[in-house]
Amino acid sequence: MLLVLNGPNLNRLGLREPGVYGSQTLEDLERQCDAWGAELGQAVTCRQSNYEGQLIEWIHEAEEHGFTGIVLNPGALTHYSYALRDAIAGQRVPVIEVHISNVDAREEFRHKSVTAAVCRGKISGLGFLGYRLGLEALVESQE
Ligand code: DQA
């Protein structure tokens, strides 16, 4: 059972800077994640929050709720949230960090991730495909 977490502003996909993030919505993304999970033989639960504390609590509870891996797009929290980093580091479920846009080709402040070092890996710039690759990587590492 895998968990897909999207952080601040990702509920605005489709409306928000479509030149950067595309025209598909969060609902489209979550539908695709469900379908990809089904192909991989895994139930996928998708959640989004604009609140740092909510994301932290979902990460804390992931293991006891039976999740074996997390695909996480922390949005801008990536670049400064030591609290989110500590939440990831303080539990055992592997986390793959995903960014829809190529953060390294954008503004300087996006080049730094405070969360990536405590994640299993990081995927950036491949659009929604990054979520699929993240799910695949989690399934593969379980086998
Ligand atoms: C993002 C990149 C972040 O820099 C930005 O703050 C986001 C989305 C991405 O998916 O490309 O909200 O994580």
PDB file of N, CA and C in Angstrom, residues 22-90:
ATOM      1  N   GLY A  22       1.787  22.532 -16.383  1.00  0.00           N
ATOM      2  CA  GLY A  22       0.863  21.846 -17.287  1.00  0.00           C
ATOM      3  C   GLY A  22      -0.591  22.200 -17.007  1.00  0.00           C
ATOM      4  N   SER A  23      -1.469  21.630 -17.805  1.00  0.00           N
ATOM      5  CA  SER A  23      -2.885  22.005 -17.718  1.00  0.00           C
ATOM      6  C   SER A  23      -3.723  20.950 -16.999  1.00  0.00           C
ATOM      7  N   GLN A  24      -3.109  19.853 -16.619  1.00  0.00           N
ATOM      8  CA  GLN A  24      -3.875  18.819 -15.915  1.00  0.00           C
ATOM      9  C   GLN A  24      -4.017  19.173 -14.431  1.00  0.00           C
ATOM     10  N   THR A  25      -5.088  18.698 -13.845  1.00  0.00           N
ATOM     11  CA  THR A  25      -5.423  19.054 -12.461  1.00  0.00           C
ATOM     12  C   THR A  25      -4.888  18.008 -11.475  1.00  0.00           C
ATOM     13  N   LEU A  26      -5.017  18.350 -10.181  1.00  0.00           N
ATOM     14  CA  LEU A  26      -4.643  17.391  -9.125  1.00  0.00           C
ATOM     15  C   LEU A  26      -5.504  16.131  -9.226  1.00  0.00           C
ATOM     16  N   GLU A  27      -6.779  16.348  -9.556  1.00  0.00           N
ATOM     17  CA  GLU A  27      -7.670  15.183  -9.712  1.00  0.00           C
ATOM     18  C   GLU A  27      -7.152  14.259 -10.821  1.00  0.00           C
ATOM     19  N   ASP A  28      -6.720  14.860 -11.939  1.00  0.00           N
ATOM     20  CA  ASP A  28      -6.151  14.054 -13.036  1.00  0.00           C
ATOM     21  C   ASP A  28      -4.927  13.282 -12.538  1.00  0.00           C
ATOM     22  N   LEU A  29      -4.066  13.984 -11.801  1.00  0.00           N
ATOM     23  CA  LEU A  29      -2.844  13.345 -11.288  1.00  0.00           C
ATOM     24  C   LEU A  29      -3.198  12.176 -10.362  1.00  0.00           C
ATOM     25  N   GLU A  30      -4.146  12.403  -9.467  1.00  0.00           N
ATOM     26  CA  GLU A  30      -4.479  11.355  -8.490  1.00  0.00           C
ATOM     27  C   GLU A  30      -5.124  10.157  -9.183  1.00  0.00           C
ATOM     28  N   ARG A  31      -5.933  10.436 -10.215  1.00  0.00           N
ATOM     29  CA  ARG A  31      -6.537   9.336 -10.980  1.00  0.00           C
ATOM     30  C   ARG A  31      -5.436   8.502 -11.641  1.00  0.00           C
ATOM     31  N   GLN A  32      -4.441   9.199 -12.200  1.00  0.00           N
ATOM     32  CA  GLN A  32      -3.338   8.473 -12.847  1.00  0.00           C
ATOM     33  C   GLN A  32      -2.545   7.659 -11.825  1.00  0.00           C
ATOM     34  N   CYS A  33      -2.325   8.235 -10.652  1.00  0.00           N
ATOM     35  CA  CYS A  33      -1.568   7.500  -9.615  1.00  0.00           C
ATOM     36  C   CYS A  33      -2.320   6.227  -9.213  1.00  0.00           C
ATOM     37  N   ASP A  34      -3.649   6.317  -9.080  1.00  0.00           N
ATOM     38  CA  ASP A  34      -4.456   5.127  -8.765  1.00  0.00           C
ATOM     39  C   ASP A  34      -4.270   4.057  -9.841  1.00  0.00           C
ATOM     40  N   ALA A  35      -4.344   4.511 -11.109  1.00  0.00           N
ATOM     41  CA  ALA A  35      -4.234   3.569 -12.235  1.00  0.00           C
ATOM     42  C   ALA A  35      -2.839   2.958 -12.282  1.00  0.00           C
ATOM     43  N   TRP A  36      -1.811   3.769 -12.054  1.00  0.00           N
ATOM     44  CA  TRP A  36      -0.441   3.240 -12.060  1.00  0.00           C
ATOM     45  C   TRP A  36      -0.263   2.238 -10.926  1.00  0.00           C
ATOM     46  N   GLY A  37      -0.837   2.561  -9.771  1.00  0.00           N
ATOM     47  CA  GLY A  37      -0.774   1.644  -8.632  1.00  0.00           C
ATOM     48  C   GLY A  37      -1.407   0.312  -9.001  1.00  0.00           C
ATOM     49  N   ALA A  38      -2.574   0.361  -9.640  1.00  0.00           N
ATOM     50  CA  ALA A  38      -3.276  -0.865 -10.032  1.00  0.00           C
ATOM     51  C   ALA A  38      -2.394  -1.699 -10.962  1.00  0.00           C
ATOM     52  N   GLU A  39      -1.735  -1.018 -11.920  1.00  0.00           N
ATOM     53  CA  GLU A  39      -0.835  -1.750 -12.832  1.00  0.00           C
ATOM     54  C   GLU A  39       0.300  -2.429 -12.071  1.00  0.00           C
ATOM     55  N   LEU A  40       0.728  -1.780 -10.997  1.00  0.00           N
ATOM     56  CA  LEU A  40       1.853  -2.318 -10.210  1.00  0.00           C
ATOM     57  C   LEU A  40       1.377  -3.274  -9.119  1.00  0.00           C
ATOM     58  N   GLY A  41       0.048  -3.474  -9.054  1.00  0.00           N
ATOM     59  CA  GLY A  41      -0.511  -4.376  -8.048  1.00  0.00           C
ATOM     60  C   GLY A  41      -0.502  -3.775  -6.647  1.00  0.00           C
ATOM     61  N   GLN A  42      -0.579  -2.443  -6.565  1.00  0.00           N
ATOM     62  CA  GLN A  42      -0.509  -1.758  -5.272  1.00  0.00           C
ATOM     63  C   GLN A  42      -1.682  -0.799  -5.118  1.00  0.00           C
ATOM     64  N   ALA A  43      -2.303  -0.817  -3.951  1.00  0.00           N
ATOM     65  CA  ALA A  43      -3.312   0.197  -3.654  1.00  0.00           C
ATOM     66  C   ALA A  43      -2.582   1.509  -3.366  1.00  0.00           C
ATOM     67  N   VAL A  44      -3.081   2.589  -3.948  1.00  0.00           N
ATOM     68  CA  VAL A  44      -2.462   3.903  -3.746  1.00  0.00           C
ATOM     69  C   VAL A  44      -3.486   4.837  -3.094  1.00  0.00           C
ATOM     70  N   THR A  45      -3.052   5.523  -2.051  1.00  0.00           N
ATOM     71  CA  THR A  45      -3.877   6.554  -1.413  1.00  0.00           C
ATOM     72  C   THR A  45      -3.227   7.902  -1.691  1.00  0.00           C
ATOM     73  N   CYS A  46      -4.010   8.856  -2.212  1.00  0.00           N
ATOM     74  CA  CYS A  46      -3.469  10.177  -2.532  1.00  0.00           C
ATOM     75  C   CYS A  46      -4.046  11.224  -1.584  1.00  0.00           C
ATOM     76  N   ARG A  47      -3.175  12.073  -1.087  1.00  0.00           N
ATOM     77  CA  ARG A  47      -3.622  13.164  -0.211  1.00  0.00           C
ATOM     78  C   ARG A  47      -2.877  14.443  -0.563  1.00  0.00           C
ATOM     79  N   GLN A  48      -3.544  15.562  -0.348  1.00  0.00           N
ATOM     80  CA  GLN A  48      -2.895  16.869  -0.574  1.00  0.00           C
ATOM     81  C   GLN A  48      -3.237  17.783   0.583  1.00  0.00           C
ATOM     82  N   SER A  49      -2.252  18.566   1.015  1.00  0.00           N
ATOM     83  CA  SER A  49      -2.535  19.595   2.019  1.00  0.00           C
ATOM     84  C   SER A  49      -1.679  20.822   1.777  1.00  0.00           C
ATOM     85  N   ASN A  50      -2.258  21.961   2.104  1.00  0.00           N
ATOM     86  CA  ASN A  50      -1.495  23.216   2.061  1.00  0.00           C
ATOM     87  C   ASN A  50      -0.791  23.481   3.384  1.00  0.00           C
ATOM     88  N   TYR A  51      -0.939  22.556   4.345  1.00  0.00           N
ATOM     89  CA  TYR A  51      -0.429  22.773   5.700  1.00  0.00           C
ATOM     90  C   TYR A  51       0.733  21.833   6.022  1.00  0.00           C
ATOM     91  N   GLU A  52       1.830  22.429   6.400  1.00  0.00           N
ATOM     92  CA  GLU A  52       3.045  21.675   6.745  1.00  0.00           C
ATOM     93  C   GLU A  52       2.762  20.622   7.821  1.00  0.00           C
ATOM     94  N   GLY A  53       2.053  21.038   8.890  1.00  0.00           N
ATOM     95  CA  GLY A  53       1.798  20.132  10.017  1.00  0.00           C
ATOM     96  C   GLY A  53       0.982  18.916   9.596  1.00  0.00           C
ATOM     97  N   GLN A  54       0.048  19.129   8.690  1.00  0.00           N
ATOM     98  CA  GLN A  54      -0.765  17.999   8.220  1.00  0.00           C
ATOM     99  C   GLN A  54       0.100  16.987   7.465  1.00  0.00           C
ATOM    100  N   LEU A  55       0.988  17.490   6.607  1.00  0.00           N
ATOM    101  CA  LEU A  55       1.874  16.586   5.864  1.00  0.00           C
ATOM    102  C   LEU A  55       2.767  15.810   6.837  1.00  0.00           C
ATOM    103  N   ILE A  56       3.261  16.518   7.846  1.00  0.00           N
ATOM    104  CA  ILE A  56       4.124  15.889   8.857  1.00  0.00           C
ATOM    105  C   ILE A  56       3.355  14.770   9.572  1.00  0.00           C
ATOM    106  N   GLU A  57       2.111  15.028   9.936  1.00  0.00           N
ATOM    107  CA  GLU A  57       1.338  13.998  10.649  1.00  0.00           C
ATOM    108  C   GLU A  57       1.061  12.790   9.750  1.00  0.00           C
ATOM    109  N   TRP A  58       0.775  13.030   8.485  1.00  0.00           N
ATOM    110  CA  TRP A  58       0.560  11.894   7.575  1.00  0.00           C
ATOM    111  C   TRP A  58       1.832  11.043   7.469  1.00  0.00           C
ATOM    112  N   ILE A  59       2.982  11.716   7.449  1.00  0.00           N
ATOM    113  CA  ILE A  59       4.248  10.961   7.385  1.00  0.00           C
ATOM    114  C   ILE A  59       4.460  10.174   8.684  1.00  0.00           C
ATOM    115  N   HIS A  60       4.191  10.817   9.826  1.00  0.00           N
ATOM    116  CA  HIS A  60       4.329  10.112  11.120  1.00  0.00           C
ATOM    117  C   HIS A  60       3.488   8.840  11.165  1.00  0.00           C
ATOM    118  N   GLU A  61       2.271   8.937  10.628  1.00  0.00           N
ATOM    119  CA  GLU A  61       1.298   7.841  10.773  1.00  0.00           C
ATOM    120  C   GLU A  61       1.421   6.792   9.676  1.00  0.00           C
ATOM    121  N   ALA A  62       2.254   7.061   8.661  1.00  0.00           N
ATOM    122  CA  ALA A  62       2.257   6.203   7.466  1.00  0.00           C
ATOM    123  C   ALA A  62       2.496   4.733   7.816  1.00  0.00           C
ATOM    124  N   GLU A  63       3.495   4.468   8.626  1.00  0.00           N
ATOM    125  CA  GLU A  63       3.840   3.067   8.904  1.00  0.00           C
ATOM    126  C   GLU A  63       2.695   2.370   9.658  1.00  0.00           C
ATOM    127  N   GLU A  64       2.182   3.016  10.697  1.00  0.00           N
ATOM    128  CA  GLU A  64       1.119   2.346  11.460  1.00  0.00           C
ATOM    129  C   GLU A  64      -0.163   2.172  10.645  1.00  0.00           C
ATOM    130  N   HIS A  65      -0.334   3.002   9.604  1.00  0.00           N
ATOM    131  CA  HIS A  65      -1.501   2.844   8.733  1.00  0.00           C
ATOM    132  C   HIS A  65      -1.247   1.852   7.604  1.00  0.00           C
ATOM    133  N   GLY A  66      -0.073   1.225   7.618  1.00  0.00           N
ATOM    134  CA  GLY A  66       0.189   0.127   6.690  1.00  0.00           C
ATOM    135  C   GLY A  66       0.825   0.527   5.371  1.00  0.00           C
ATOM    136  N   PHE A  67       1.268   1.785   5.245  1.00  0.00           N
ATOM    137  CA  PHE A  67       1.919   2.183   3.993  1.00  0.00           C
ATOM    138  C   PHE A  67       3.363   1.699   3.983  1.00  0.00           C
ATOM    139  N   THR A  68       3.797   1.239   2.799  1.00  0.00           N
ATOM    140  CA  THR A  68       5.163   0.711   2.693  1.00  0.00           C
ATOM    141  C   THR A  68       6.069   1.650   1.891  1.00  0.00           C
ATOM    142  N   GLY A  69       5.516   2.725   1.371  1.00  0.00           N
ATOM    143  CA  GLY A  69       6.320   3.697   0.641  1.00  0.00           C
ATOM    144  C   GLY A  69       5.517   4.967   0.421  1.00  0.00           C
ATOM    145  N   ILE A  70       6.249   6.079   0.286  1.00  0.00           N
ATOM    146  CA  ILE A  70       5.597   7.383   0.091  1.00  0.00           C
ATOM    147  C   ILE A  70       6.245   8.093  -1.094  1.00  0.00           C
ATOM    148  N   VAL A  71       5.410   8.571  -2.020  1.00  0.00           N
ATOM    149  CA  VAL A  71       5.860   9.513  -3.050  1.00  0.00           C
ATOM    150  C   VAL A  71       5.434  10.890  -2.557  1.00  0.00           C
ATOM    151  N   LEU A  72       6.396  11.787  -2.401  1.00  0.00           N
ATOM    152  CA  LEU A  72       6.120  13.088  -1.780  1.00  0.00           C
ATOM    153  C   LEU A  72       6.557  14.237  -2.679  1.00  0.00           C
ATOM    154  N   ASN A  73       5.606  15.091  -3.028  1.00  0.00           N
ATOM    155  CA  ASN A  73       5.957  16.377  -3.635  1.00  0.00           C
ATOM    156  C   ASN A  73       5.693  17.445  -2.574  1.00  0.00           C
ATOM    157  N   PRO A  74       6.748  17.907  -1.909  1.00  0.00           N
ATOM    158  CA  PRO A  74       6.539  18.850  -0.794  1.00  0.00           C
ATOM    159  C   PRO A  74       6.280  20.286  -1.240  1.00  0.00           C
ATOM    160  N   GLY A  75       6.202  20.543  -2.569  1.00  0.00           N
ATOM    161  CA  GLY A  75       6.032  21.924  -3.035  1.00  0.00           C
ATOM    162  C   GLY A  75       7.171  22.778  -2.497  1.00  0.00           C
ATOM    163  N   ALA A  76       6.877  24.035  -2.185  1.00  0.00           N
ATOM    164  CA  ALA A  76       7.926  24.957  -1.746  1.00  0.00           C
ATOM    165  C   ALA A  76       8.522  24.571  -0.390  1.00  0.00           C
ATOM    166  N   LEU A  77       7.841  23.716   0.377  1.00  0.00           N
ATOM    167  CA  LEU A  77       8.408  23.276   1.667  1.00  0.00           C
ATOM    168  C   LEU A  77       9.748  22.580   1.464  1.00  0.00           C
ATOM    169  N   THR A  78       9.909  21.988   0.267  1.00  0.00           N
ATOM    170  CA  THR A  78      11.178  21.351  -0.118  1.00  0.00           C
ATOM    171  C   THR A  78      12.374  22.226   0.219  1.00  0.00           C
ATOM    172  N   HIS A  79      12.205  23.504  -0.009  1.00  0.00           N
ATOM    173  CA  HIS A  79      13.357  24.400  -0.011  1.00  0.00           C
ATOM    174  C   HIS A  79      13.713  24.952   1.371  1.00  0.00           C
ATOM    175  N   TYR A  80      12.810  24.758   2.357  1.00  0.00           N
ATOM    176  CA  TYR A  80      13.122  25.358   3.667  1.00  0.00           C
ATOM    177  C   TYR A  80      12.578  24.623   4.886  1.00  0.00           C
ATOM    178  N   SER A  81      11.790  23.556   4.699  1.00  0.00           N
ATOM    179  CA  SER A  81      11.142  22.976   5.892  1.00  0.00           C
ATOM    180  C   SER A  81      12.000  21.908   6.576  1.00  0.00           C
ATOM    181  N   TYR A  82      12.734  22.347   7.599  1.00  0.00           N
ATOM    182  CA  TYR A  82      13.504  21.391   8.397  1.00  0.00           C
ATOM    183  C   TYR A  82      12.566  20.489   9.199  1.00  0.00           C
ATOM    184  N   ALA A  83      11.362  20.987   9.483  1.00  0.00           N
ATOM    185  CA  ALA A  83      10.387  20.168  10.225  1.00  0.00           C
ATOM    186  C   ALA A  83       9.945  18.974   9.367  1.00  0.00           C
ATOM    187  N   LEU A  84       9.715  19.229   8.092  1.00  0.00           N
ATOM    188  CA  LEU A  84       9.336  18.135   7.191  1.00  0.00           C
ATOM    189  C   LEU A  84      10.512  17.164   7.018  1.00  0.00           C
ATOM    190  N   ARG A  85      11.690  17.714   6.885  1.00  0.00           N
ATOM    191  CA  ARG A  85      12.894  16.866   6.779  1.00  0.00           C
ATOM    192  C   ARG A  85      13.022  15.948   8.000  1.00  0.00           C
ATOM    193  N   ASP A  86      12.841  16.522   9.190  1.00  0.00           N
ATOM    194  CA  ASP A  86      12.975  15.723  10.409  1.00  0.00           C
ATOM    195  C   ASP A  86      11.892  14.653  10.488  1.00  0.00           C
ATOM    196  N   ALA A  87      10.692  14.976  10.004  1.00  0.00           N
ATOM    197  CA  ALA A  87       9.598  13.987  10.006  1.00  0.00           C
ATOM    198  C   ALA A  87       9.964  12.803   9.110  1.00  0.00           C
ATOM    199  N   ILE A  88      10.542  13.089   7.941  1.00  0.00           N
ATOM    200  CA  ILE A  88      10.929  12.014   7.010  1.00  0.00           C
ATOM    201  C   ILE A  88      12.051  11.178   7.644  1.00  0.00           C
ATOM    202  N   ALA A  89      13.031  11.889   8.209  1.00  0.00           N
ATOM    203  CA  ALA A  89      14.194  11.204   8.781  1.00  0.00           C
ATOM    204  C   ALA A  89      13.820  10.355   9.995  1.00  0.00           C
ATOM    205  N   GLY A  90      12.741  10.734  10.690  1.00  0.00           N
ATOM    206  CA  GLY A  90      12.401  10.093  11.962  1.00  0.00           C
ATOM    207  C   GLY A  90      11.467   8.909  11.846  1.00  0.00           C
TER     208      GLY A  90
END
